């Protein structure tokens, strides 16, 4: 799995909110898309791009990073970036990275 290590009781984020966290503290997990213009300039996932079909021409498609946002029991939010490079809706590695994010969520859910 990309940018995360999952063991029996903990998960380690390697890209995003780096650190080791208990799986049992997760309340909610969501696949999110962060506007590429803001990555590294603000807290992770503060500037989201809505996922879905866009009615603009292909030149107007926003670039973004796919990731997972974790809501924890203490109310904090953690960020895991899946994308290493900006992607666009339904182009390039978009589908693979969305699938990778879902696989990570499914693996963690099995550990809860």
PDB file of N, CA and C in Angstrom:
ATOM      1  N   UNK A   1       0.838  -1.180   0.000  1.00  0.00           N
ATOM      2  CA  UNK A   1       0.000   0.000   0.000  1.00  0.00           C
ATOM      3  C   UNK A   1       0.883   1.244   0.000  1.00  0.00           C
ATOM      4  N   UNK A   2       0.370   2.278  -0.590  1.00  0.00           N
ATOM      5  CA  UNK A   2       1.138   3.483  -0.845  1.00  0.00           C
ATOM      6  C   UNK A   2       1.058   4.479   0.323  1.00  0.00           C
ATOM      7  N   UNK A   3       2.219   4.896   0.825  1.00  0.00           N
ATOM      8  CA  UNK A   3       2.352   5.959   1.816  1.00  0.00           C
ATOM      9  C   UNK A   3       1.752   5.656   3.181  1.00  0.00           C
ATOM     10  N   UNK A   4       1.478   4.375   3.458  1.00  0.00           N
ATOM     11  CA  UNK A   4       0.922   3.979   4.746  1.00  0.00           C
ATOM     12  C   UNK A   4       1.401   2.569   5.088  1.00  0.00           C
ATOM     13  N   UNK A   5       1.606   2.343   6.380  1.00  0.00           N
ATOM     14  CA  UNK A   5       1.919   1.010   6.879  1.00  0.00           C
ATOM     15  C   UNK A   5       0.842   0.675   7.908  1.00  0.00           C
ATOM     16  N   UNK A   6       0.212  -0.490   7.754  1.00  0.00           N
ATOM     17  CA  UNK A   6      -0.857  -0.905   8.658  1.00  0.00           C
ATOM     18  C   UNK A   6      -0.432  -2.191   9.340  1.00  0.00           C
ATOM     19  N   UNK A   7      -0.462  -2.186  10.692  1.00  0.00           N
ATOM     20  CA  UNK A   7      -0.232  -3.428  11.418  1.00  0.00           C
ATOM     21  C   UNK A   7      -1.488  -3.734  12.234  1.00  0.00           C
ATOM     22  N   UNK A   8      -1.403  -4.621  13.175  1.00  0.00           N
ATOM     23  CA  UNK A   8      -2.593  -5.072  13.904  1.00  0.00           C
ATOM     24  C   UNK A   8      -3.362  -3.959  14.599  1.00  0.00           C
ATOM     25  N   UNK A   9      -2.646  -3.048  15.258  1.00  0.00           N
ATOM     26  CA  UNK A   9      -3.325  -2.045  16.076  1.00  0.00           C
ATOM     27  C   UNK A   9      -3.068  -0.604  15.659  1.00  0.00           C
ATOM     28  N   UNK A  10      -2.113  -0.381  14.777  1.00  0.00           N
ATOM     29  CA  UNK A  10      -1.708   0.976  14.414  1.00  0.00           C
ATOM     30  C   UNK A  10      -1.581   1.142  12.909  1.00  0.00           C
ATOM     31  N   UNK A  11      -1.587   2.408  12.498  1.00  0.00           N
ATOM     32  CA  UNK A  11      -1.258   2.729  11.113  1.00  0.00           C
ATOM     33  C   UNK A  11      -0.253   3.871  11.135  1.00  0.00           C
ATOM     34  N   UNK A  12       0.676   3.822  10.200  1.00  0.00           N
ATOM     35  CA  UNK A  12       1.727   4.823  10.108  1.00  0.00           C
ATOM     36  C   UNK A  12       1.554   5.574   8.804  1.00  0.00           C
ATOM     37  N   UNK A  13       1.360   6.886   8.896  1.00  0.00           N
ATOM     38  CA  UNK A  13       1.239   7.737   7.706  1.00  0.00           C
ATOM     39  C   UNK A  13       2.634   8.206   7.329  1.00  0.00           C
ATOM     40  N   UNK A  14       3.018   7.911   6.096  1.00  0.00           N
ATOM     41  CA  UNK A  14       4.339   8.273   5.600  1.00  0.00           C
ATOM     42  C   UNK A  14       4.326   9.559   4.774  1.00  0.00           C
ATOM     43  N   UNK A  15       3.170   9.920   4.230  1.00  0.00           N
ATOM     44  CA  UNK A  15       3.042  11.132   3.407  1.00  0.00           C
ATOM     45  C   UNK A  15       1.717  11.805   3.771  1.00  0.00           C
ATOM     46  N   UNK A  16       1.824  12.949   4.427  1.00  0.00           N
ATOM     47  CA  UNK A  16       0.642  13.659   4.912  1.00  0.00           C
ATOM     48  C   UNK A  16       0.891  14.060   6.351  1.00  0.00           C
ATOM     49  N   UNK A  17      -0.004  13.705   7.261  1.00  0.00           N
ATOM     50  CA  UNK A  17       0.174  13.956   8.684  1.00  0.00           C
ATOM     51  C   UNK A  17       1.007  12.810   9.245  1.00  0.00           C
ATOM     52  N   UNK A  18       2.307  12.904   9.045  1.00  0.00           N
ATOM     53  CA  UNK A  18       3.216  11.801   9.364  1.00  0.00           C
ATOM     54  C   UNK A  18       3.148  11.432  10.841  1.00  0.00           C
ATOM     55  N   UNK A  19       3.169  10.117  11.081  1.00  0.00           N
ATOM     56  CA  UNK A  19       3.172   9.640  12.450  1.00  0.00           C
ATOM     57  C   UNK A  19       2.536   8.272  12.551  1.00  0.00           C
ATOM     58  N   UNK A  20       2.521   7.740  13.791  1.00  0.00           N
ATOM     59  CA  UNK A  20       1.922   6.445  14.093  1.00  0.00           C
ATOM     60  C   UNK A  20       0.675   6.703  14.934  1.00  0.00           C
ATOM     61  N   UNK A  21      -0.437   6.104  14.533  1.00  0.00           N
ATOM     62  CA  UNK A  21      -1.728   6.349  15.171  1.00  0.00           C
ATOM     63  C   UNK A  21      -2.453   5.034  15.423  1.00  0.00           C
ATOM     64  N   UNK A  22      -3.246   4.960  16.517  1.00  0.00           N
ATOM     65  CA  UNK A  22      -4.015   3.739  16.780  1.00  0.00           C
ATOM     66  C   UNK A  22      -5.226   3.632  15.848  1.00  0.00           C
ATOM     67  N   UNK A  23      -5.399   2.479  15.251  1.00  0.00           N
ATOM     68  CA  UNK A  23      -6.544   2.246  14.376  1.00  0.00           C
ATOM     69  C   UNK A  23      -7.850   2.411  15.142  1.00  0.00           C
ATOM     70  N   UNK A  24      -7.866   2.016  16.402  1.00  0.00           N
ATOM     71  CA  UNK A  24      -9.091   2.077  17.202  1.00  0.00           C
ATOM     72  C   UNK A  24      -9.589   3.505  17.436  1.00  0.00           C
ATOM     73  N   UNK A  25      -8.754   4.522  17.174  1.00  0.00           N
ATOM     74  CA  UNK A  25      -9.160   5.915  17.358  1.00  0.00           C
ATOM     75  C   UNK A  25      -9.835   6.514  16.124  1.00  0.00           C
ATOM     76  N   UNK A  26      -9.928   5.761  15.047  1.00  0.00           N
ATOM     77  CA  UNK A  26     -10.552   6.276  13.821  1.00  0.00           C
ATOM     78  C   UNK A  26     -12.076   6.253  13.970  1.00  0.00           C
ATOM     79  N   UNK A  27     -12.703   7.389  13.664  1.00  0.00           N
ATOM     80  CA  UNK A  27     -14.157   7.502  13.676  1.00  0.00           C
ATOM     81  C   UNK A  27     -14.711   7.408  12.258  1.00  0.00           C
ATOM     82  N   UNK A  28     -14.018   8.051  11.316  1.00  0.00           N
ATOM     83  CA  UNK A  28     -14.507   8.130   9.933  1.00  0.00           C
ATOM     84  C   UNK A  28     -13.325   8.271   8.992  1.00  0.00           C
ATOM     85  N   UNK A  29     -13.471   7.700   7.779  1.00  0.00           N
ATOM     86  CA  UNK A  29     -12.465   7.833   6.726  1.00  0.00           C
ATOM     87  C   UNK A  29     -13.166   8.271   5.443  1.00  0.00           C
ATOM     88  N   UNK A  30     -12.570   9.231   4.749  1.00  0.00           N
ATOM     89  CA  UNK A  30     -13.155   9.738   3.511  1.00  0.00           C
ATOM     90  C   UNK A  30     -12.070   9.911   2.457  1.00  0.00           C
ATOM     91  N   UNK A  31     -12.388   9.533   1.226  1.00  0.00           N
ATOM     92  CA  UNK A  31     -11.495   9.814   0.097  1.00  0.00           C
ATOM     93  C   UNK A  31     -11.745  11.262  -0.302  1.00  0.00           C
ATOM     94  N   UNK A  32     -10.670  12.039  -0.378  1.00  0.00           N
ATOM     95  CA  UNK A  32     -10.799  13.455  -0.702  1.00  0.00           C
ATOM     96  C   UNK A  32      -9.805  13.831  -1.799  1.00  0.00           C
ATOM     97  N   UNK A  33     -10.061  14.972  -2.428  1.00  0.00           N
ATOM     98  CA  UNK A  33      -9.207  15.489  -3.491  1.00  0.00           C
ATOM     99  C   UNK A  33      -8.829  16.921  -3.138  1.00  0.00           C
ATOM    100  N   UNK A  34      -7.525  17.161  -2.947  1.00  0.00           N
ATOM    101  CA  UNK A  34      -7.049  18.492  -2.584  1.00  0.00           C
ATOM    102  C   UNK A  34      -6.554  19.233  -3.818  1.00  0.00           C
ATOM    103  N   UNK A  35      -6.986  20.468  -3.963  1.00  0.00           N
ATOM    104  CA  UNK A  35      -6.538  21.326  -5.057  1.00  0.00           C
ATOM    105  C   UNK A  35      -5.009  21.377  -5.051  1.00  0.00           C
ATOM    106  N   UNK A  36      -4.402  21.032  -6.168  1.00  0.00           N
ATOM    107  CA  UNK A  36      -2.944  20.938  -6.260  1.00  0.00           C
ATOM    108  C   UNK A  36      -2.247  22.253  -5.945  1.00  0.00           C
ATOM    109  N   UNK A  37      -2.918  23.369  -6.151  1.00  0.00           N
ATOM    110  CA  UNK A  37      -2.296  24.678  -5.898  1.00  0.00           C
ATOM    111  C   UNK A  37      -1.982  24.902  -4.416  1.00  0.00           C
ATOM    112  N   UNK A  38      -2.644  24.141  -3.534  1.00  0.00           N
ATOM    113  CA  UNK A  38      -2.503  24.395  -2.102  1.00  0.00           C
ATOM    114  C   UNK A  38      -1.695  23.341  -1.347  1.00  0.00           C
ATOM    115  N   UNK A  39      -1.314  22.255  -2.008  1.00  0.00           N
ATOM    116  CA  UNK A  39      -0.571  21.208  -1.306  1.00  0.00           C
ATOM    117  C   UNK A  39       0.748  21.775  -0.789  1.00  0.00           C
ATOM    118  N   UNK A  40       0.985  21.589   0.502  1.00  0.00           N
ATOM    119  CA  UNK A  40       2.191  22.071   1.130  1.00  0.00           C
ATOM    120  C   UNK A  40       2.152  23.532   1.546  1.00  0.00           C
ATOM    121  N   UNK A  41       1.089  24.246   1.182  1.00  0.00           N
ATOM    122  CA  UNK A  41       0.979  25.666   1.521  1.00  0.00           C
ATOM    123  C   UNK A  41       0.024  25.908   2.684  1.00  0.00           C
ATOM    124  N   UNK A  42      -0.881  24.966   2.923  1.00  0.00           N
ATOM    125  CA  UNK A  42      -1.827  25.052   4.036  1.00  0.00           C
ATOM    126  C   UNK A  42      -1.905  23.674   4.680  1.00  0.00           C
ATOM    127  N   UNK A  43      -2.698  23.559   5.721  1.00  0.00           N
ATOM    128  CA  UNK A  43      -2.931  22.242   6.308  1.00  0.00           C
ATOM    129  C   UNK A  43      -3.522  21.332   5.240  1.00  0.00           C
ATOM    130  N   UNK A  44      -3.192  20.038   5.281  1.00  0.00           N
ATOM    131  CA  UNK A  44      -3.711  19.109   4.266  1.00  0.00           C
ATOM    132  C   UNK A  44      -5.239  19.087   4.195  1.00  0.00           C
ATOM    133  N   UNK A  45      -5.750  19.043   2.999  1.00  0.00           N
ATOM    134  CA  UNK A  45      -7.168  18.885   2.678  1.00  0.00           C
ATOM    135  C   UNK A  45      -8.051  20.039   3.162  1.00  0.00           C
ATOM    136  N   UNK A  46      -7.499  21.232   3.237  1.00  0.00           N
ATOM    137  CA  UNK A  46      -8.302  22.421   3.554  1.00  0.00           C
ATOM    138  C   UNK A  46      -8.939  23.011   2.299  1.00  0.00           C
ATOM    139  N   UNK A  47      -8.380  22.680   1.131  1.00  0.00           N
ATOM    140  CA  UNK A  47      -8.883  23.200  -0.143  1.00  0.00           C
ATOM    141  C   UNK A  47      -9.238  22.004  -1.024  1.00  0.00           C
ATOM    142  N   UNK A  48     -10.487  21.580  -0.930  1.00  0.00           N
ATOM    143  CA  UNK A  48     -10.922  20.373  -1.618  1.00  0.00           C
ATOM    144  C   UNK A  48     -11.524  20.677  -2.983  1.00  0.00           C
ATOM    145  N   UNK A  49     -11.386  19.716  -3.875  1.00  0.00           N
ATOM    146  CA  UNK A  49     -12.027  19.741  -5.185  1.00  0.00           C
ATOM    147  C   UNK A  49     -13.125  18.697  -5.118  1.00  0.00           C
ATOM    148  N   UNK A  50     -14.322  19.063  -5.500  1.00  0.00           N
ATOM    149  CA  UNK A  50     -15.413  18.098  -5.483  1.00  0.00           C
ATOM    150  C   UNK A  50     -15.187  17.040  -6.536  1.00  0.00           C
ATOM    151  N   UNK A  51     -15.355  15.784  -6.157  1.00  0.00           N
ATOM    152  CA  UNK A  51     -15.148  14.665  -7.064  1.00  0.00           C
ATOM    153  C   UNK A  51     -16.427  14.435  -7.863  1.00  0.00           C
ATOM    154  N   UNK A  52     -16.282  14.118  -9.120  1.00  0.00           N
ATOM    155  CA  UNK A  52     -17.432  13.844  -9.972  1.00  0.00           C
ATOM    156  C   UNK A  52     -17.215  14.376 -11.368  1.00  0.00           C
ATOM    157  N   UNK A  53     -18.201  14.213 -12.188  1.00  0.00           N
ATOM    158  CA  UNK A  53     -18.103  14.661 -13.572  1.00  0.00           C
ATOM    159  C   UNK A  53     -18.084  16.189 -13.628  1.00  0.00           C
ATOM    160  N   UNK A  54     -17.211  16.716 -14.428  1.00  0.00           N
ATOM    161  CA  UNK A  54     -17.091  18.153 -14.608  1.00  0.00           C
ATOM    162  C   UNK A  54     -17.607  18.492 -16.001  1.00  0.00           C
ATOM    163  N   UNK A  55     -18.355  19.551 -16.112  1.00  0.00           N
ATOM    164  CA  UNK A  55     -18.976  19.918 -17.379  1.00  0.00           C
ATOM    165  C   UNK A  55     -18.109  20.845 -18.226  1.00  0.00           C
ATOM    166  N   UNK A  56     -16.895  21.137 -17.779  1.00  0.00           N
ATOM    167  CA  UNK A  56     -16.011  22.023 -18.525  1.00  0.00           C
ATOM    168  C   UNK A  56     -15.253  21.236 -19.592  1.00  0.00           C
ATOM    169  N   UNK A  57     -14.558  21.949 -20.434  1.00  0.00           N
ATOM    170  CA  UNK A  57     -13.692  21.298 -21.414  1.00  0.00           C
ATOM    171  C   UNK A  57     -12.499  20.673 -20.721  1.00  0.00           C
ATOM    172  N   UNK A  58     -11.804  19.780 -21.403  1.00  0.00           N
ATOM    173  CA  UNK A  58     -10.701  19.055 -20.775  1.00  0.00           C
ATOM    174  C   UNK A  58      -9.561  19.961 -20.350  1.00  0.00           C
ATOM    175  N   UNK A  59      -9.388  21.113 -20.968  1.00  0.00           N
ATOM    176  CA  UNK A  59      -8.330  22.029 -20.571  1.00  0.00           C
ATOM    177  C   UNK A  59      -8.620  22.701 -19.232  1.00  0.00           C
ATOM    178  N   UNK A  60      -9.896  22.741 -18.830  1.00  0.00           N
ATOM    179  CA  UNK A  60     -10.293  23.414 -17.601  1.00  0.00           C
ATOM    180  C   UNK A  60     -10.334  22.492 -16.393  1.00  0.00           C
ATOM    181  N   UNK A  61     -10.015  21.210 -16.569  1.00  0.00           N
ATOM    182  CA  UNK A  61     -10.095  20.283 -15.449  1.00  0.00           C
ATOM    183  C   UNK A  61      -9.072  20.655 -14.386  1.00  0.00           C
ATOM    184  N   UNK A  62      -9.511  20.712 -13.113  1.00  0.00           N
ATOM    185  CA  UNK A  62      -8.564  21.054 -12.053  1.00  0.00           C
ATOM    186  C   UNK A  62      -7.573  19.918 -11.804  1.00  0.00           C
ATOM    187  N   UNK A  63      -6.408  20.268 -11.325  1.00  0.00           N
ATOM    188  CA  UNK A  63      -5.421  19.269 -10.912  1.00  0.00           C
ATOM    189  C   UNK A  63      -5.506  19.158  -9.398  1.00  0.00           C
ATOM    190  N   UNK A  64      -5.360  17.928  -8.896  1.00  0.00           N
ATOM    191  CA  UNK A  64      -5.516  17.705  -7.467  1.00  0.00           C
ATOM    192  C   UNK A  64      -4.749  16.473  -7.030  1.00  0.00           C
ATOM    193  N   UNK A  65      -4.636  16.324  -5.722  1.00  0.00           N
ATOM    194  CA  UNK A  65      -4.019  15.152  -5.109  1.00  0.00           C
ATOM    195  C   UNK A  65      -5.117  14.346  -4.429  1.00  0.00           C
ATOM    196  N   UNK A  66      -5.119  13.051  -4.651  1.00  0.00           N
ATOM    197  CA  UNK A  66      -6.082  12.154  -4.009  1.00  0.00           C
ATOM    198  C   UNK A  66      -5.498  11.706  -2.675  1.00  0.00           C
ATOM    199  N   UNK A  67      -6.351  11.657  -1.676  1.00  0.00           N
ATOM    200  CA  UNK A  67      -5.905  11.221  -0.364  1.00  0.00           C
ATOM    201  C   UNK A  67      -7.055  10.694   0.474  1.00  0.00           C
ATOM    202  N   UNK A  68      -6.728  10.368   1.705  1.00  0.00           N
ATOM    203  CA  UNK A  68      -7.729   9.921   2.671  1.00  0.00           C
ATOM    204  C   UNK A  68      -7.649  10.852   3.865  1.00  0.00           C
ATOM    205  N   UNK A  69      -8.806  11.311   4.300  1.00  0.00           N
ATOM    206  CA  UNK A  69      -8.881  12.109   5.513  1.00  0.00           C
ATOM    207  C   UNK A  69      -9.476  11.234   6.611  1.00  0.00           C
ATOM    208  N   UNK A  70      -8.792  11.179   7.748  1.00  0.00           N
ATOM    209  CA  UNK A  70      -9.226  10.390   8.889  1.00  0.00           C
ATOM    210  C   UNK A  70      -9.753  11.335   9.952  1.00  0.00           C
ATOM    211  N   UNK A  71     -10.960  11.072  10.428  1.00  0.00           N
ATOM    212  CA  UNK A  71     -11.478  11.798  11.585  1.00  0.00           C
ATOM    213  C   UNK A  71     -11.235  10.903  12.788  1.00  0.00           C
ATOM    214  N   UNK A  72     -10.615  11.477  13.824  1.00  0.00           N
ATOM    215  CA  UNK A  72     -10.238  10.701  15.000  1.00  0.00           C
ATOM    216  C   UNK A  72     -11.192  10.982  16.160  1.00  0.00           C
ATOM    217  N   UNK A  73     -11.170  10.116  17.155  1.00  0.00           N
ATOM    218  CA  UNK A  73     -12.066  10.240  18.321  1.00  0.00           C
ATOM    219  C   UNK A  73     -11.919  11.580  19.034  1.00  0.00           C
ATOM    220  N   UNK A  74     -10.715  12.133  19.050  1.00  0.00           N
ATOM    221  CA  UNK A  74     -10.496  13.408  19.744  1.00  0.00           C
ATOM    222  C   UNK A  74     -10.911  14.617  18.904  1.00  0.00           C
ATOM    223  N   UNK A  75     -11.497  14.376  17.715  1.00  0.00           N
ATOM    224  CA  UNK A  75     -11.960  15.453  16.849  1.00  0.00           C
ATOM    225  C   UNK A  75     -10.915  15.943  15.860  1.00  0.00           C
ATOM    226  N   UNK A  76      -9.692  15.457  15.964  1.00  0.00           N
ATOM    227  CA  UNK A  76      -8.650  15.874  15.028  1.00  0.00           C
ATOM    228  C   UNK A  76      -8.836  15.170  13.679  1.00  0.00           C
ATOM    229  N   UNK A  77      -8.183  15.716  12.671  1.00  0.00           N
ATOM    230  CA  UNK A  77      -8.220  15.141  11.330  1.00  0.00           C
ATOM    231  C   UNK A  77      -6.790  14.858  10.884  1.00  0.00           C
ATOM    232  N   UNK A  78      -6.599  13.688  10.304  1.00  0.00           N
ATOM    233  CA  UNK A  78      -5.299  13.291   9.768  1.00  0.00           C
ATOM    234  C   UNK A  78      -5.401  13.185   8.255  1.00  0.00           C
ATOM    235  N   UNK A  79      -4.275  13.368   7.592  1.00  0.00           N
ATOM    236  CA  UNK A  79      -4.239  13.340   6.132  1.00  0.00           C
ATOM    237  C   UNK A  79      -3.249  12.303   5.636  1.00  0.00           C
ATOM    238  N   UNK A  80      -3.685  11.511   4.678  1.00  0.00           N
ATOM    239  CA  UNK A  80      -2.815  10.566   3.973  1.00  0.00           C
ATOM    240  C   UNK A  80      -2.911  10.873   2.488  1.00  0.00           C
ATOM    241  N   UNK A  81      -1.783  11.258   1.889  1.00  0.00           N
ATOM    242  CA  UNK A  81      -1.763  11.490   0.444  1.00  0.00           C
ATOM    243  C   UNK A  81      -1.504  10.175  -0.278  1.00  0.00           C
ATOM    244  N   UNK A  82      -2.324   9.879  -1.263  1.00  0.00           N
ATOM    245  CA  UNK A  82      -2.133   8.726  -2.137  1.00  0.00           C
ATOM    246  C   UNK A  82      -1.349   9.168  -3.374  1.00  0.00           C
ATOM    247  N   UNK A  83      -1.721  10.308  -3.931  1.00  0.00           N
ATOM    248  CA  UNK A  83      -1.082  10.823  -5.147  1.00  0.00           C
ATOM    249  C   UNK A  83       0.319  11.339  -4.858  1.00  0.00           C
ATOM    250  N   UNK A  84       1.257  10.971  -5.717  1.00  0.00           N
ATOM    251  CA  UNK A  84       2.595  11.545  -5.666  1.00  0.00           C
ATOM    252  C   UNK A  84       2.699  12.752  -6.589  1.00  0.00           C
ATOM    253  N   UNK A  85       1.822  12.789  -7.589  1.00  0.00           N
ATOM    254  CA  UNK A  85       1.786  13.871  -8.580  1.00  0.00           C
ATOM    255  C   UNK A  85       0.333  14.303  -8.746  1.00  0.00           C
ATOM    256  N   UNK A  86       0.093  15.548  -9.146  1.00  0.00           N
ATOM    257  CA  UNK A  86      -1.282  15.977  -9.378  1.00  0.00           C
ATOM    258  C   UNK A  86      -1.945  15.152 -10.482  1.00  0.00           C
ATOM    259  N   UNK A  87      -3.228  14.866 -10.301  1.00  0.00           N
ATOM    260  CA  UNK A  87      -4.014  14.139 -11.297  1.00  0.00           C
ATOM    261  C   UNK A  87      -5.211  14.996 -11.696  1.00  0.00           C
ATOM    262  N   UNK A  88      -5.907  14.559 -12.730  1.00  0.00           N
ATOM    263  CA  UNK A  88      -7.137  15.212 -13.173  1.00  0.00           C
ATOM    264  C   UNK A  88      -8.242  14.168 -13.215  1.00  0.00           C
ATOM    265  N   UNK A  89      -9.491  14.630 -13.131  1.00  0.00           N
ATOM    266  CA  UNK A  89     -10.623  13.725 -13.167  1.00  0.00           C
ATOM    267  C   UNK A  89     -10.556  12.818 -14.388  1.00  0.00           C
ATOM    268  N   UNK A  90     -10.663  11.527 -14.136  1.00  0.00           N
ATOM    269  CA  UNK A  90     -10.752  10.502 -15.172  1.00  0.00           C
ATOM    270  C   UNK A  90      -9.600  10.533 -16.176  1.00  0.00           C
ATOM    271  N   UNK A  91      -8.430  10.966 -15.724  1.00  0.00           N
ATOM    272  CA  UNK A  91      -7.248  11.010 -16.595  1.00  0.00           C
ATOM    273  C   UNK A  91      -6.046  10.433 -15.833  1.00  0.00           C
ATOM    274  N   UNK A  92      -5.100   9.848 -16.572  1.00  0.00           N
ATOM    275  CA  UNK A  92      -3.871   9.347 -15.977  1.00  0.00           C
ATOM    276  C   UNK A  92      -4.123   8.313 -14.897  1.00  0.00           C
ATOM    277  N   UNK A  93      -3.507   8.514 -13.748  1.00  0.00           N
ATOM    278  CA  UNK A  93      -3.598   7.531 -12.657  1.00  0.00           C
ATOM    279  C   UNK A  93      -4.792   7.759 -11.740  1.00  0.00           C
ATOM    280  N   UNK A  94      -5.742   8.587 -12.147  1.00  0.00           N
ATOM    281  CA  UNK A  94      -6.915   8.908 -11.328  1.00  0.00           C
ATOM    282  C   UNK A  94      -7.611   7.654 -10.794  1.00  0.00           C
ATOM    283  N   UNK A  95      -7.966   6.736 -11.680  1.00  0.00           N
ATOM    284  CA  UNK A  95      -8.729   5.556 -11.266  1.00  0.00           C
ATOM    285  C   UNK A  95      -7.912   4.641 -10.357  1.00  0.00           C
ATOM    286  N   UNK A  96      -6.629   4.459 -10.670  1.00  0.00           N
ATOM    287  CA  UNK A  96      -5.775   3.598  -9.852  1.00  0.00           C
ATOM    288  C   UNK A  96      -5.608   4.162  -8.445  1.00  0.00           C
ATOM    289  N   UNK A  97      -5.445   5.466  -8.340  1.00  0.00           N
ATOM    290  CA  UNK A  97      -5.243   6.077  -7.037  1.00  0.00           C
ATOM    291  C   UNK A  97      -6.530   6.087  -6.214  1.00  0.00           C
ATOM    292  N   UNK A  98      -7.659   6.282  -6.859  1.00  0.00           N
ATOM    293  CA  UNK A  98      -8.938   6.184  -6.145  1.00  0.00           C
ATOM    294  C   UNK A  98      -9.144   4.754  -5.642  1.00  0.00           C
ATOM    295  N   UNK A  99      -8.799   3.777  -6.467  1.00  0.00           N
ATOM    296  CA  UNK A  99      -8.927   2.374  -6.077  1.00  0.00           C
ATOM    297  C   UNK A  99      -7.969   2.051  -4.926  1.00  0.00           C
ATOM    298  N   UNK A 100      -6.754   2.558  -4.972  1.00  0.00           N
ATOM    299  CA  UNK A 100      -5.786   2.364  -3.895  1.00  0.00           C
ATOM    300  C   UNK A 100      -6.321   2.941  -2.583  1.00  0.00           C
ATOM    301  N   UNK A 101      -6.890   4.142  -2.639  1.00  0.00           N
ATOM    302  CA  UNK A 101      -7.462   4.760  -1.439  1.00  0.00           C
ATOM    303  C   UNK A 101      -8.582   3.894  -0.869  1.00  0.00           C
ATOM    304  N   UNK A 102      -9.449   3.367  -1.721  1.00  0.00           N
ATOM    305  CA  UNK A 102     -10.547   2.516  -1.253  1.00  0.00           C
ATOM    306  C   UNK A 102     -10.015   1.216  -0.647  1.00  0.00           C
ATOM    307  N   UNK A 103      -8.972   0.659  -1.220  1.00  0.00           N
ATOM    308  CA  UNK A 103      -8.370  -0.563  -0.670  1.00  0.00           C
ATOM    309  C   UNK A 103      -7.792  -0.312   0.722  1.00  0.00           C
ATOM    310  N   UNK A 104      -7.179   0.843   0.925  1.00  0.00           N
ATOM    311  CA  UNK A 104      -6.649   1.184   2.242  1.00  0.00           C
ATOM    312  C   UNK A 104      -7.785   1.300   3.253  1.00  0.00           C
ATOM    313  N   UNK A 105      -8.849   1.989   2.878  1.00  0.00           N
ATOM    314  CA  UNK A 105     -10.009   2.121   3.765  1.00  0.00           C
ATOM    315  C   UNK A 105     -10.575   0.761   4.116  1.00  0.00           C
ATOM    316  N   UNK A 106     -10.735  -0.106   3.119  1.00  0.00           N
ATOM    317  CA  UNK A 106     -11.275  -1.451   3.350  1.00  0.00           C
ATOM    318  C   UNK A 106     -10.378  -2.263   4.280  1.00  0.00           C
ATOM    319  N   UNK A 107      -9.065  -2.152   4.108  1.00  0.00           N
ATOM    320  CA  UNK A 107      -8.121  -2.880   4.960  1.00  0.00           C
ATOM    321  C   UNK A 107      -8.223  -2.391   6.409  1.00  0.00           C
ATOM    322  N   UNK A 108      -8.302  -1.080   6.606  1.00  0.00           N
ATOM    323  CA  UNK A 108      -8.421  -0.541   7.959  1.00  0.00           C
ATOM    324  C   UNK A 108      -9.747  -0.939   8.587  1.00  0.00           C
ATOM    325  N   UNK A 109     -10.823  -0.911   7.811  1.00  0.00           N
ATOM    326  CA  UNK A 109     -12.141  -1.299   8.352  1.00  0.00           C
ATOM    327  C   UNK A 109     -12.122  -2.735   8.865  1.00  0.00           C
ATOM    328  N   UNK A 110     -11.394  -3.593   8.192  1.00  0.00           N
ATOM    329  CA  UNK A 110     -11.301  -4.990   8.642  1.00  0.00           C
ATOM    330  C   UNK A 110     -10.558  -5.099   9.969  1.00  0.00           C
ATOM    331  N   UNK A 111      -9.720  -4.110  10.271  1.00  0.00           N
ATOM    332  CA  UNK A 111      -8.965  -4.113  11.525  1.00  0.00           C
ATOM    333  C   UNK A 111      -9.708  -3.454  12.682  1.00  0.00           C
ATOM    334  N   UNK A 112     -10.786  -2.751  12.383  1.00  0.00           N
ATOM    335  CA  UNK A 112     -11.543  -2.062  13.447  1.00  0.00           C
ATOM    336  C   UNK A 112     -12.340  -3.020  14.293  1.00  0.00           C
TER     337      UNK A 112
END
